Each structure stands twice: as structure tokens, then as C-alpha cells.
Amino acid sequence: MALHNNYARWNQAIVQWATLGVPHGTPVYLSVDEEVLASLGLGPVEDFCQAVRAQVVDGQRVQLSTLQNQSLPEPAGVAFLALMVLAANDMVRDEELDERDFFTHFCQRLGVGGDTRPTGMKAGDEEGLWQEWNQWLEVKGWIATAEPGEGPRRYLNYPISQTLLRKADIQKLCCLFYEKNWTTARSETKLLVDLASEKNLNRHLEELLDDRQRHEVLGAEILAVHQEWLDAQCPKPEQFSRRPPTCLIAGLYRTEDRWGNPEYYPYPKVPRRWPVAEVTVENLGSLRCERSGWFFPVGAPLSAADLTTGKSWPIRDHAHLRELQLPARDFWVLVPDPENPESSALASWGAPKLGSHFTVLFREALWLDLQQLREEKLLQWEGDRQLAFEVTSGWWEIQECQVLAPVWDGLFLQHPELKEALQPRDRLHIALGGGLRVPQGQGWLEGHLPKVTVYGFQPTVAVTLTEVRTGSIYLPEDHRSTNQPWDLPADLPPGTYQIQVRGGTAHQERFLKILSWGDLSLASLE
Amino acid sequence: MSKKSSRSEQTYWGFRTHTSRYKPQKLLNYLQKRVTQENLADVVSHVRIEKGIKERSRGEYYFYLGIKTNARSDWSSTQNTLEQLIKTVRGISIVRIRREGFCWEDIRHMVGIAYELERDTQPIEYFQVKRPPKVNPLGLETPIAEAAGSDRSQPCEQLLWWLSAAGSGSWETFQAVCSHLDLVQPRRLWRRLQLLGHLLAAQDGQHWQMQPPSLQPVSKNCYVLYGQRNASLQESLQQFGRLVKIPQPRRDAPPCWQLELQADAANAIAELRTKYPALAIRPVEAPPPWADWVATLKVVDWVPLHRYRLKRYDGSSFVDVPDAEETGFYELYEEGSQQQHALFYDRQHNAWYSAEWYSLRFLALTHLAPKNLSVSYDPNAQELSIPISQRWPLAYERYLVMQSGCLPRYNRTTEELIYQNIAPTVWQVIGEQLPFFDLEK
């Protein structure tokens, strides 16, 4: 049975909202609340609930089978899952975490009676929808984040794991910005560090800040709220409402000139969750989309002074964007291209992954902190620090940096933002290196498979390799050494595979798509 | 800063805990939060915990705070704040073990780094990254790799399919894909693909872009396909005519796909375009007049000559020269680096120019001995020959290659490159655009 039109529209809009402007290789959260749903332009939240109800409820009975076997470009169950997250947000507002409470809110939203699982929706029936959503994200190149809990909270944890900033949290943040007079622009890391030292946060915000795995996305969300608050001229909390951003933020893109000297370019980010069409920047021209989350680097190489003081360029004739801004920073962490690791380009593509190498561009004042990290055997790099510009600029680089150890908690730096940026967020990381990638990050070509390296702090991990469609297991609980590359079975046929890794209490999974030469399509050329 | 000097600025406060429940990791997390909240990160540099506590059954353990006593001028109030902070740890009894601080030597055998707290964990060893040496895409590998009887047509075709799927990319990506497919001398292959019209490279050679699928007419109802292609396009083309795959002379590039249309060309193209909107008949354009081409050369703003040893092309080889005094084609070598640069120096304008290697060599020849430049044309065989030592700039050589979709044959006896399917009109265009040749000869 085909999806109802209204449901399909909500489903598609929510998928687009969740992934718009999110760079590949970074986590995606289905963190919808009433405000988000209202902002989609499809009607009030009640219409959304009604659309889900009409799709999956027959009388008082839930029928999730209506979401299965739909041939859509995106998973059909996302709007239903969004309603679960909405209920989880309702529940978190009460700061109670029990199953009955969740289902009370869930049933209310769904328009069925009761405070337990509704009729027709047995324990775990929805898990397949979460897994389908996770798989779709991973195959597209994002990191899935919905995960089960332990014991009786196994299924309840899926929607709870998706809740990020709720309305109450945003209000709390604005209170803090206002009371503490945070009226100048700050980086994600500075905001996270400053918030971590605040004593009067609500429980949900504290929990979010305690979960380092969420910091990358949380930092971006908090930065967006802070930027919107600044754009609104720092209003009182009760007068603040969310609105489209007025400035585009640029990261940094590093290449080398023909003589081997580093060059840094402004690298504009696509704003998360706000569709941006044509953008023309004065003196830099029109911005072109390079990849999910990023425009192409623009302009001439930046000077040391540009990095020190930041720089902005006016945006012409745009509905809400006014300027492109390169923020002033004391340091930049530049990582290799996640979609094209052979390239020597480095950029602000995200936090360094465990086991990966990266470059830190920093001002002189951070040198003592970096040396301390090396002395404590937490961080290592190759050779000496290198001048980034002329001697007097005060900007340096350390190259081929690598995190060595997991526990940074006992260390206090003069610049805690540096620690926030470099401290590993995961205990395990599955890296796929080498082989022949299918262009546009769509997987690998058969016969040219990547090597797998699981980076982690245990000597060994248990690895399972499963073909997703058939469920065929190619590696059953195979124990492998960490931090050593190993080959996949050479004769893996085209398909989608799931690599699952367990080490101690940590768990990671990654999807791997293998295509045949005949599957290669022609790229559309501009 | 050395390890010794950094430690000499700090002292350690020692503490003993009495509990079996308060795990060291929990203590660390707590201290981390409180030190940040109290803004004491400049005073407390780190925490060290007694080694081997997991193996013991008793619950008490020692820990030490690394303190920088000279970080604040108001040391006594800072000290009070710190002592208060320790007292606020709930659910655990903590006793300071002596009033004076310890030095590093006192405690170093007793404490470990934080990750030793957890059994079965180990640091990740630092590993060196082996990055391939940087290669200038505008240079050339010498000598040309011998085919040695191996047919590279298939991996070259795979390379072309891969590039077609990517659409555009960097020189480094191109190199990496060649390496995965065991294709040697990527810079020569890069040039061959440009000669065949499949891709265009940026002037600095750092990026490439595929051409859309295009048909170049080579005779009546017969076309050569250049630009993007894949398995699906091959299948579609075969529905409208006979698709012949002609291997390149040295089998070191993708075969020429020649399509003999059996249907009306306009109808066939219209139908193909429903599936491949970018596909079109695109006859190759004539190259620019020589003076215009010279004017397009990229000027290099700054050359750090002090870093390089120079060699200048003398018409047959490169010879060492102390500096760039004369107009000519130079190669720049840096001690200890595999990367070299090929640039053309124009003394009159005191300017350095960059372009692909053969273009600059030809430019040099036009300055050194323009009368020695030669070309011959056989109108009956419709073949054009030039000495291999005078290979033309890419823009002009591509015009010749695209007439047939095939790279030139090499005649070892005459040391000439021979281009096919060169119509008299093409020969005439050459004469107009390259003023060095007397076509009447």
C-alpha cells in the first residue's frame, strides 16, 4: 500500500530537515520538537500528528506494516520515528525517564488511548524502522546515532538517544547568554567549555554536555542558537525566538602553493537546517555547493592578520544572509578530506577521528599546552612545529598529529578549548582505508576493497561482518588486533555490509557498500 | 620546553582516599568539572593516580594534584579555594598526606598516567604516515614507460569510467586511482586523456574536469565518442549502430569508441538525449592562433630561485646553468626533494610562465631555432607527421588526435609521430594557426 500523500510530505520534509547542511562523516540526530515541526511549513504540529495517525492507526490499532516495502528515496518510517522523538521530548520535559511516562505522551500524540504500548505495536516492532533509518544514513555517508539501551530500556532508548536541544534548553541557554553577557561571537568549543563550567544548567543540558560523543553536533546546535541570539541583538530570554541565520560561517581550507608553502582559504559552511539557494558574496562572487554541508573554498589566500582578527565579507541581495564571516580563533584543527583521503587538502571538516592524523594551526600562546599534551603522551606529531607564515606572524603548525591515549580528564590546560577540540570522543573507530572508492562517497568497487583498521584502546576487538539484505555472515565474532589494518574477504560480492565491532563496553558499527564497475553512473557536470 | 624544566615549575599535593565505592574515574570526572568551574585550570595542571589500584582489593588509593604555585600572585587565597574544592567531594573521605608538596621524583615510581587506571587498555602507538612524494602534474615521467607487451587498455577504460562517475577532482585523486589500477606514469596518462578529449585540466594542473559525453564526426555517419562514458552508455549506443572499439597504438590509453550510426543521426541523438541529456555532437574546435595561445600562458608571480638548481633546455637536452639569464625553458631542482618544476623564462618581460612540459619545450624551440621545426603531410594517406622531439603543445596536438580519436603511431625509423585522418582542411587550419611551418614545402 502506498503512503498517504500527507504523511509522505511530512516524511520527506523531516528527512530533509535532519540532513540539510550536515557534512558527510558527521552524526545526524532526528531531534525534532514542536518548533522544528512548525518550521517545516506543512502546518501545525497537530497536522503532523494527524498525518502519522492516518498512516499507521486503524481504529485503535497501530499497523507499522503500512510503512514497510515502500519504494521511496528515503525510509518511509521517519515521520513515525519523529513522533516517537516528539514524545521523548515531552517526557524529558518532565525529567522522568520511565516507559509508562513515554507511552503516555506517545499515545497522546498518536491519538490512541492508554499509557502502555498501543495495540498492534509489540515490544521492538519499531526497531526495524530505526535500523532502516540508521542504515540509510550510513550508506549516504552520515553517522547514525539512534541506538538501543540496556535491558528494559532497549527500545525506549532509541527516541531518547535522538533528543538534543529542546525548547526549555534553548530558553536556558538564552538566559545564560543574557545573564553572563556573552555578547560577542564564540567558537563551538569555547561555548561547550564555558557551559561545562556553569553550575545552574538543567538536568537535560548537563546530560548532553556529559556525553562527549554528542559534542560535535551539540556544539554546532549551541553555536547556532548563540549566533541567532547575537543576530537578534542579544534580547532578553523571553523575547528570543529562533530565526534564519544572518551570517554564513567559514571554516578553513588548507592547500600548498607550488613551492610547498601553506595557503589558507575561507571555506563557507552551508547553514544547518536552513535552505540556502543563491548566495553572492561581495568580492568573492557566487558560492557554489561543493558537498553536503560545504560550499567551495573562495577568495585569495588569507593573511596571518586575517586569521588573528577574523574577517567578514558582505553578502548581496539575500533574504536573510548579510555577511560571510571567518571567525577569529586561537587555533584551527584541520583534518584530511573524509571523502577523498588521498588529497593533500586539509580543512575544518570536523573533529579528528580516533587514529587519524591531523594538523593544528595555532597561535604562539597555545604552544605550552600542546607541549604538555605531548609530554603526557596524549598527543604526538611529526617533527618540529612549522611556521605558518612569516616569523613575526605568531602562527604555527604541528603536522601529522595523532591522539595516543583516551583519558584526558586528569589534565587541565590553559586553553581548555584546545582540550575540548582534541580529546577523543569515541573509544573505538572503524577506519576504511585504501581500495578504490566509488566517487561521491558511495562505497567501494568490487575487487578493490579497502583495508579495515579498528582504532581503540583495547588490544583486541570482536568483529562481525554481515551482508545486510540476506543476513549472510561473512565474519562471525572474529577477534582482531586493534590499530592494525586487515583485509576484508577478497571475494565479497557487490552489496551492502555491516561491520560491527565490540571492545570492552564500547561498540561501533559501520556500513560498507560494494558496487560493480557496471554500477558506475555518469556524474552530472556543471 | 624540556620535560625537566616544565615539571620544575610545579609541585604535587598528595591525597589518600578511604572508600571502596568511589572509583578513580569518577573522582577524575568530578575534579575535571570542579577545577573548570572554579576557573583553576591555570593552577591545577593535571591529576595523577596511584598505579595498580585495580589489582588490590582494598578501596583506598593515593592521588596527586599537579600544582603550579607560581601561576597566581594571590597564592594564599588560591590555596584556600583548592582545599575547599577537595573538601566538597561527597561520598568519599580524602586526607592530604603532608602539608608540603612533593616533587616529581618523589612520586614518579608510584603513579601512572591516567590510562593505566583501566585494565586491558593501551595507548595507540604513533604511526608515521607514508605519503607519496608530491608530483608536479605539469612535468613528465621520463623516459616513456615501455609497454613491454602488456595491454593496459582495460584498466585505462576502468579509469575513464571512474573519472566519468566522479565528474571532476584533484590531480592527487587521479594519481591515487591510477595507482590502485596499477597504471604507471600517471602524468603521461593524464596528458593522453586530454589529447583524446576526455578531460580538461586546470592551467596549474591541480584539478581536472570530465567532458560531457560528446560525439566528434570523423566521416559520414561515423563518430568518435569522447568525454564521459560507462557500461550503460555503451549499451545505449549499441542500440543505434555499430560500436567499434579501436585499441590505441601502444594500448596505453582507453580504446577509441567509434560509432557507425545506422539510424538517422538527429533522431538517434534525440533519443539518446532522453537518457543522457548532456550528450551532443560536439565537433572539436580549431586551436587558437599561436600568438593568442602564448598570451594565455600562466604567469608565475614569484619564483624562489635561491632554493633551486637550474637547468636550461638547449634544443636537445637540459644543461646546468648558474642562473636564469636567457629566455628559455628551465627545469628547477631542489636538493633533497623529488619534486621539480618546469618553467619558461621570458627575459624581455622578466616573467616566468607555467604550462605542461611539451608546450614549454615547443615554445623554447620556437625561440631557439624556429627554422628547424618541421611537419609533413601526406594528403593521400591523410597522415601528418612531426618529429617526436618537437611534440606540439597540448592544444594543437589534441586537434590532430581528435580527428581520428586515436593517439599517434610512432615510427622508430624516422622518429616521427604519425596522426591519422587529417583532412586537407585540418592541414590548412594548422598552417594558419602555427606560423612556423611553410605548408607549401
Short mmCIF file of C-alpha atoms in Angstrom, two decimals, chain A residues 85-483:
data_model
loop_
_atom_site.label_atom_id
_atom_site.label_comp_id
_atom_site.label_asym_id
_atom_site.label_seq_id
_atom_site.Cartn_x
_atom_site.Cartn_y
_atom_site.Cartn_z
CA VAL A 85 11.15 11.60 19.46
CA LEU A 86 8.48 14.24 19.98
CA ALA A 87 7.03 12.07 22.75
CA ALA A 88 10.51 11.56 24.20
CA ASN A 89 10.95 15.33 24.28
CA ASP A 90 7.61 15.65 26.06
CA MET A 91 8.80 13.12 28.57
CA VAL A 92 12.19 14.69 29.13
CA ARG A 93 10.43 17.96 29.85
CA ASP A 94 9.05 16.24 32.94
CA GLU A 95 12.54 14.98 33.73
CA GLU A 96 11.20 11.48 34.29
CA LEU A 97 12.55 8.52 32.44
CA ASP A 98 10.18 5.61 32.61
CA GLU A 99 8.41 3.59 29.98
CA ARG A 100 4.89 4.34 31.17
CA ASP A 101 5.59 8.05 31.02
CA PHE A 102 6.94 7.74 27.48
CA PHE A 103 3.94 5.79 26.23
CA THR A 104 1.51 8.19 27.89
CA HIS A 105 2.94 11.00 25.76
CA PHE A 106 3.35 8.79 22.72
CA CYS A 107 -0.26 7.58 22.82
CA GLN A 108 -1.48 11.13 23.28
CA ARG A 109 0.45 12.32 20.26
CA LEU A 110 -0.74 9.35 18.25
CA GLY A 111 -4.35 9.85 19.31
CA VAL A 112 -4.82 6.41 20.84
CA GLY A 113 -5.72 5.78 24.43
CA GLY A 114 -3.53 4.31 27.16
CA ASP A 115 -0.19 4.59 28.83
CA THR A 116 1.46 1.42 27.56
CA ARG A 117 2.41 0.15 24.14
CA PRO A 118 -0.62 0.63 21.90
CA THR A 119 -2.41 -2.37 20.48
CA GLY A 120 -0.65 -3.80 17.45
CA MET A 121 2.76 -2.40 18.38
CA LYS A 122 4.57 -5.17 20.18
CA ALA A 123 7.85 -4.54 22.01
CA GLY A 124 10.55 -3.97 19.41
CA ASP A 125 8.22 -3.73 16.40
CA GLU A 126 9.59 -0.26 15.72
CA GLU A 127 13.24 -1.35 15.93
CA GLY A 128 13.31 -2.26 12.25
CA LEU A 129 12.34 1.31 11.35
CA TRP A 130 15.16 2.70 13.47
CA GLN A 131 17.59 0.29 11.86
CA GLU A 132 16.37 1.21 8.39
CA TRP A 133 16.87 4.91 9.18
CA ASN A 134 20.37 4.23 10.60
CA GLN A 135 21.35 2.18 7.60
CA TRP A 136 20.08 4.76 5.14
CA LEU A 137 22.14 7.48 6.86
CA GLU A 138 25.29 5.37 6.99
CA VAL A 139 25.05 4.36 3.35
CA LYS A 140 24.59 8.02 2.44
CA GLY A 141 27.80 8.85 4.32
CA TRP A 142 26.48 10.26 7.60
CA ILE A 143 26.90 8.77 11.06
CA ALA A 144 23.74 7.25 12.50
CA THR A 145 23.07 7.95 16.16
CA ALA A 146 19.86 6.17 17.16
CA GLU A 147 20.85 3.36 19.48
CA PRO A 148 19.20 0.82 21.76
CA GLY A 149 19.56 0.89 25.51
CA GLU A 150 20.24 -1.81 28.04
CA GLY A 151 17.67 -4.24 29.43
CA PRO A 152 14.14 -2.90 29.76
CA ARG A 153 15.13 0.43 28.20
CA ARG A 154 16.28 -1.22 24.99
CA TYR A 155 13.59 0.19 22.70
CA LEU A 156 12.82 3.30 24.72
CA ASN A 157 16.40 4.45 24.29
CA TYR A 158 16.09 4.86 20.51
CA PRO A 159 13.92 8.01 20.64
CA ILE A 160 15.65 9.28 23.79
CA SER A 161 19.05 8.99 22.09
CA GLN A 162 17.79 11.49 19.48
CA THR A 163 16.79 14.34 21.75
CA LEU A 164 19.22 17.27 21.59
CA LEU A 165 18.24 20.81 22.47
CA ARG A 166 14.62 21.16 23.49
CA LYS A 167 12.74 24.43 23.76
CA ALA A 168 13.40 24.52 27.51
CA ASP A 169 17.12 24.03 26.89
CA ILE A 170 17.20 26.85 24.35
CA GLN A 171 15.49 29.13 26.84
CA LYS A 172 18.02 28.13 29.47
CA LEU A 173 20.87 28.85 27.10
CA CYS A 174 19.48 32.30 26.28
CA CYS A 175 19.14 33.03 29.99
CA LEU A 176 22.79 32.20 30.43
CA PHE A 177 23.89 34.22 27.40
CA TYR A 178 21.92 37.16 28.73
CA GLU A 179 22.96 36.90 32.37
CA LYS A 180 26.59 36.26 31.61
CA ASN A 181 26.68 38.90 28.92
CA TRP A 182 28.06 36.58 26.23
CA THR A 183 27.56 39.26 23.62
CA THR A 184 30.50 38.51 21.34
CA ALA A 185 30.90 35.63 18.92
CA ARG A 186 32.39 32.42 20.34
CA SER A 187 33.51 29.15 18.85
CA GLU A 188 31.67 25.87 19.42
CA THR A 189 34.46 24.64 21.64
CA LYS A 190 34.51 27.83 23.72
CA LEU A 191 30.75 27.60 24.22
CA LEU A 192 30.98 23.96 25.26
CA VAL A 193 33.81 24.65 27.69
CA ASP A 194 32.13 27.68 29.19
CA LEU A 195 28.83 25.86 29.57
CA ALA A 196 30.55 22.90 31.22
CA SER A 197 31.75 25.19 33.98
CA GLU A 198 28.26 26.56 34.64
CA LYS A 199 26.57 25.35 37.81
CA ASN A 200 22.94 26.16 37.07
CA LEU A 201 22.15 24.10 34.00
CA ASN A 202 19.08 21.92 33.80
CA ARG A 203 19.50 18.19 34.03
CA HIS A 204 18.99 17.52 30.36
CA LEU A 205 21.63 20.06 29.32
CA GLU A 206 24.04 18.62 31.86
CA GLU A 207 23.49 15.14 30.48
CA LEU A 208 24.06 16.36 26.97
CA LEU A 209 27.29 18.08 27.96
CA ASP A 210 28.48 14.98 29.80
CA ASP A 211 28.11 12.87 26.64
CA ARG A 212 31.23 13.61 24.63
CA GLN A 213 30.02 11.55 21.68
CA ARG A 214 27.36 14.18 21.08
CA HIS A 215 29.66 17.18 21.42
CA GLU A 216 30.24 17.72 17.70
CA VAL A 217 26.55 18.10 16.93
CA LEU A 218 25.69 19.70 20.25
CA GLY A 219 28.42 22.32 19.76
CA ALA A 220 27.03 23.19 16.33
CA GLU A 221 23.48 23.45 17.72
CA ILE A 222 24.52 25.66 20.63
CA LEU A 223 26.62 27.82 18.32
CA ALA A 224 23.60 28.28 16.04
CA VAL A 225 21.44 29.36 18.99
CA HIS A 226 24.12 31.75 20.23
CA GLN A 227 24.59 33.21 16.75
CA GLU A 228 20.82 33.73 16.37
CA TRP A 229 20.73 35.39 19.79
CA LEU A 230 23.57 37.71 18.75
CA ASP A 231 21.81 38.42 15.43
CA ALA A 232 18.70 39.39 17.38
CA GLN A 233 20.76 42.00 19.30
CA CYS A 234 21.09 39.91 22.47
CA PRO A 235 17.44 40.12 23.64
CA LYS A 236 16.04 39.06 27.00
CA PRO A 237 15.36 35.30 27.00
CA GLU A 238 11.59 35.68 26.87
CA GLN A 239 11.88 37.89 23.78
CA PHE A 240 14.06 35.45 21.84
CA SER A 241 12.64 33.36 19.03
CA ARG A 242 14.52 31.29 16.52
CA ARG A 243 15.02 32.80 13.07
CA PRO A 244 17.16 32.14 10.00
CA PRO A 245 20.84 33.00 10.43
CA THR A 246 22.14 36.32 9.11
CA CYS A 247 25.70 35.21 8.59
CA LEU A 248 27.44 32.33 6.94
CA ILE A 249 30.37 30.99 8.92
CA ALA A 250 33.56 29.99 7.14
CA GLY A 251 35.90 27.23 8.16
CA LEU A 252 39.45 26.99 6.90
CA TYR A 253 40.73 25.13 3.84
CA ARG A 254 44.47 24.44 3.62
CA THR A 255 46.45 23.69 0.50
CA GLU A 256 50.04 24.36 -0.50
CA ASP A 257 51.30 26.58 -3.29
CA ARG A 258 53.60 25.20 -5.97
CA TRP A 259 56.63 25.86 -3.75
CA GLY A 260 55.22 23.95 -0.77
CA ASN A 261 54.14 26.92 1.36
CA PRO A 262 50.78 26.56 3.16
CA GLU A 263 47.84 28.61 1.97
CA TYR A 264 44.58 29.01 3.86
CA TYR A 265 41.27 29.90 2.25
CA PRO A 266 37.85 30.77 3.67
CA TYR A 267 35.66 27.66 3.39
CA PRO A 268 31.99 28.64 3.81
CA LYS A 269 29.69 26.22 5.61
CA VAL A 270 26.16 25.61 4.44
CA PRO A 271 23.93 26.62 7.37
CA ARG A 272 22.44 23.62 9.11
CA ARG A 273 18.75 23.20 8.54
CA TRP A 274 18.13 26.46 6.69
CA PRO A 275 17.82 26.03 2.94
CA VAL A 276 20.11 28.48 1.16
CA ALA A 277 19.86 28.94 -2.58
CA GLU A 278 21.88 31.61 -4.38
CA VAL A 279 24.48 33.41 -2.30
CA THR A 280 26.66 36.16 -3.77
CA VAL A 281 29.47 37.50 -1.62
CA GLU A 282 30.99 40.86 -2.38
CA ASN A 283 34.49 40.50 -3.90
CA LEU A 284 34.21 36.70 -3.79
CA GLY A 285 31.36 36.06 -6.22
CA SER A 286 28.66 33.38 -6.11
CA LEU A 287 29.11 30.49 -3.74
CA ARG A 288 28.82 27.03 -5.28
CA CYS A 289 27.91 23.95 -3.29
CA GLU A 290 30.88 21.59 -3.08
CA ARG A 291 29.45 18.80 -0.94
CA SER A 292 26.90 18.23 1.77
CA GLY A 293 27.47 20.95 4.34
CA TRP A 294 30.08 22.97 2.44
CA PHE A 295 30.46 25.49 -0.35
CA PHE A 296 33.67 25.60 -2.39
CA PRO A 297 36.60 27.49 -0.81
CA VAL A 298 36.61 31.08 -2.03
CA GLY A 299 38.80 34.10 -2.46
CA ALA A 300 42.50 34.72 -2.14
CA PRO A 301 44.77 33.12 0.46
CA LEU A 302 44.23 34.57 3.94
CA SER A 303 46.94 36.50 5.75
CA ALA A 304 48.08 35.92 9.33
CA ALA A 305 46.24 39.11 10.30
CA ASP A 306 43.02 37.74 8.79
CA LEU A 307 43.33 34.65 10.98
CA THR A 308 44.15 36.67 14.08
CA THR A 309 41.33 39.19 13.84
CA GLY A 310 38.82 37.30 11.70
CA LYS A 311 37.36 38.72 8.53
CA SER A 312 33.94 39.33 7.05
CA TRP A 313 32.56 39.93 3.57
CA PRO A 314 29.11 41.41 2.83
CA ILE A 315 26.51 39.18 1.15
CA ARG A 316 24.45 40.91 -1.52
CA ASP A 317 20.70 40.71 -2.13
CA HIS A 318 19.82 37.78 0.09
CA ALA A 319 16.61 37.27 2.02
CA HIS A 320 18.28 36.75 5.39
CA LEU A 321 22.04 36.38 4.97
CA ARG A 322 24.04 39.58 5.46
CA GLU A 323 27.67 38.52 5.63
CA LEU A 324 30.18 35.72 5.33
CA GLN A 325 32.31 35.57 8.43
CA LEU A 326 35.65 33.96 9.14
CA PRO A 327 35.72 33.95 12.95
CA ALA A 328 38.85 34.90 14.87
CA ARG A 329 40.28 31.80 16.52
CA ASP A 330 43.38 30.96 18.54
CA PHE A 331 43.70 27.63 16.77
CA TRP A 332 42.23 25.58 13.95
CA VAL A 333 42.11 21.80 13.74
CA LEU A 334 42.45 20.74 10.11
CA VAL A 335 41.65 17.15 9.14
CA PRO A 336 42.09 15.22 5.85
CA ASP A 337 39.23 15.11 3.39
CA PRO A 338 36.90 12.32 4.63
CA GLU A 339 35.58 11.77 1.10
CA ASN A 340 38.95 11.89 -0.61
CA PRO A 341 41.71 10.89 1.80
CA GLU A 342 44.34 10.80 -0.98
CA SER A 343 44.08 14.55 -1.35
CA SER A 344 46.65 16.63 0.50
CA ALA A 345 44.00 19.26 1.25
CA LEU A 346 43.11 19.74 4.91
CA ALA A 347 40.11 21.62 6.23
CA SER A 348 37.73 22.13 9.14
CA TRP A 349 35.78 19.03 8.13
CA GLY A 350 35.11 18.02 11.73
CA ALA A 351 36.71 16.65 14.84
CA PRO A 352 39.68 14.30 14.36
CA LYS A 353 38.68 10.66 14.32
CA LEU A 354 40.44 8.24 16.62
CA GLY A 355 43.66 7.03 14.95
CA SER A 356 43.57 9.64 12.19
CA HIS A 357 46.22 12.26 11.54
CA PHE A 358 45.51 15.97 11.50
CA THR A 359 47.20 19.37 11.58
CA VAL A 360 46.80 22.02 14.26
CA LEU A 361 47.28 25.63 13.20
CA PHE A 362 47.79 27.68 16.36
CA ARG A 363 48.91 30.92 17.88
CA GLU A 364 52.06 31.07 19.94
CA ALA A 365 50.13 31.23 23.22
CA LEU A 366 48.95 27.62 22.81
CA TRP A 367 52.39 26.11 22.40
CA LEU A 368 52.86 25.31 26.09
CA ASP A 369 49.54 23.46 26.20
CA LEU A 370 50.42 21.44 23.13
CA GLN A 371 53.78 20.52 24.60
CA GLN A 372 52.07 19.43 27.78
CA LEU A 373 49.78 17.15 25.79
CA ARG A 374 52.83 15.60 24.16
CA GLU A 375 54.68 15.20 27.46
CA GLU A 376 51.68 13.44 28.93
CA LYS A 377 51.70 11.09 25.94
CA LEU A 378 48.21 12.09 24.94
CA LEU A 379 49.17 13.65 21.61
CA GLN A 380 52.09 13.17 19.23
CA TRP A 381 53.07 14.86 15.99
CA GLU A 382 55.79 14.67 13.40
CA GLY A 383 58.91 16.81 13.59
CA ASP A 384 59.04 20.31 14.97
CA ARG A 385 56.41 22.98 14.80
CA GLN A 386 56.47 24.83 11.49
CA LEU A 387 55.91 28.47 10.74
CA ALA A 388 52.59 29.03 9.03
CA PHE A 389 53.50 32.50 7.77
CA GLU A 390 56.48 34.79 8.26
CA VAL A 391 58.38 34.54 11.57
CA THR A 392 56.69 37.50 13.22
CA SER A 393 53.13 36.32 12.49
CA GLY A 394 52.94 34.19 15.64
CA TRP A 395 51.05 31.43 13.79
CA TRP A 396 52.46 27.90 13.75
CA GLU A 397 51.51 24.43 12.60
CA ILE A 398 52.10 20.99 14.03
CA GLN A 399 51.53 18.34 11.39
CA GLU A 400 50.52 14.69 11.31
CA CYS A 401 49.14 14.90 14.86
CA GLN A 402 47.67 11.77 16.39
CA VAL A 403 45.84 11.17 19.65
CA LEU A 404 47.56 8.41 21.62
CA ALA A 405 45.56 7.86 24.79
CA PRO A 406 41.95 8.08 25.90
CA VAL A 407 41.90 9.68 29.28
CA TRP A 408 42.39 13.39 29.23
CA ASP A 409 40.20 14.08 32.22
CA GLY A 410 43.04 14.42 34.68
CA LEU A 411 44.69 17.17 32.68
CA PHE A 412 43.96 20.88 32.85
CA LEU A 413 45.17 23.19 30.11
CA GLN A 414 45.47 26.95 29.99
CA HIS A 415 43.26 26.83 26.92
CA PRO A 416 40.52 24.29 27.71
CA GLU A 417 39.00 24.83 24.23
CA LEU A 418 42.08 23.09 22.82
CA LYS A 419 41.41 20.08 25.01
CA GLU A 420 37.72 20.11 24.06
CA ALA A 421 38.68 20.10 20.37
CA LEU A 422 41.30 17.34 20.56
CA GLN A 423 40.11 14.98 23.28
CA PRO A 424 38.83 11.78 21.62
CA ARG A 425 35.07 11.43 21.61
CA ASP A 426 34.89 7.72 20.84
CA ARG A 427 36.55 4.69 22.36
CA LEU A 428 36.51 2.87 19.02
CA HIS A 429 36.69 3.96 15.42
CA ILE A 430 36.33 1.80 12.32
CA ALA A 431 38.51 3.25 9.56
CA LEU A 432 38.29 2.07 5.95
CA GLY A 433 41.42 2.98 4.02
CA GLY A 434 42.84 2.30 0.57
CA GLY A 435 40.99 0.41 -2.12
CA LEU A 436 39.13 2.18 -4.89
CA ARG A 437 36.27 4.33 -3.68
CA VAL A 438 33.25 4.90 -5.80
CA PRO A 439 33.18 8.65 -6.46
CA GLN A 440 30.84 10.81 -4.37
CA GLY A 441 31.39 8.65 -1.28
CA GLN A 442 29.06 5.88 -2.41
CA GLY A 443 31.18 2.88 -1.40
CA TRP A 444 33.97 0.83 -2.94
CA LEU A 445 34.40 -1.04 -6.20
CA GLU A 446 34.40 -4.82 -6.22
CA GLY A 447 37.88 -6.28 -6.31
CA HIS A 448 39.33 -3.03 -4.94
CA LEU A 449 38.16 -3.25 -1.34
CA PRO A 450 39.50 -1.12 1.49
CA LYS A 451 41.53 -2.36 4.41
CA VAL A 452 39.82 -2.16 7.77
CA THR A 453 41.53 -0.73 10.83
CA VAL A 454 39.74 -0.60 14.15
CA TYR A 455 41.34 2.07 16.31
CA GLY A 456 40.83 1.65 20.00
CA PHE A 457 42.46 1.27 23.37
CA GLN A 458 41.90 -2.46 23.85
CA PRO A 459 44.38 -4.94 22.38
CA THR A 460 41.66 -6.82 20.50
CA VAL A 461 38.08 -6.40 19.40
CA ALA A 462 35.39 -8.77 18.18
CA VAL A 463 34.33 -8.10 14.60
CA THR A 464 31.22 -9.28 12.77
CA LEU A 465 30.64 -8.71 9.07
CA THR A 466 27.12 -9.23 7.78
CA GLU A 467 25.51 -8.70 4.37
CA VAL A 468 22.51 -6.56 5.15
CA ARG A 469 19.95 -7.78 2.61
CA THR A 470 20.43 -11.52 3.02
CA GLY A 471 21.76 -11.54 6.57
CA SER A 472 24.68 -13.73 5.45
CA ILE A 473 27.51 -13.56 7.96
CA TYR A 474 31.00 -13.33 6.48
CA LEU A 475 32.97 -12.83 9.71
CA PRO A 476 31.29 -14.30 12.82
CA GLU A 477 32.71 -12.70 16.01
CA ASP A 478 36.19 -12.67 14.60
CA HIS A 479 38.81 -11.40 17.08
CA ARG A 480 41.19 -8.89 15.54
CA SER A 481 44.04 -6.78 16.85
CA THR A 482 43.23 -3.11 17.13
CA ASN A 483 45.22 -0.43 15.34
#
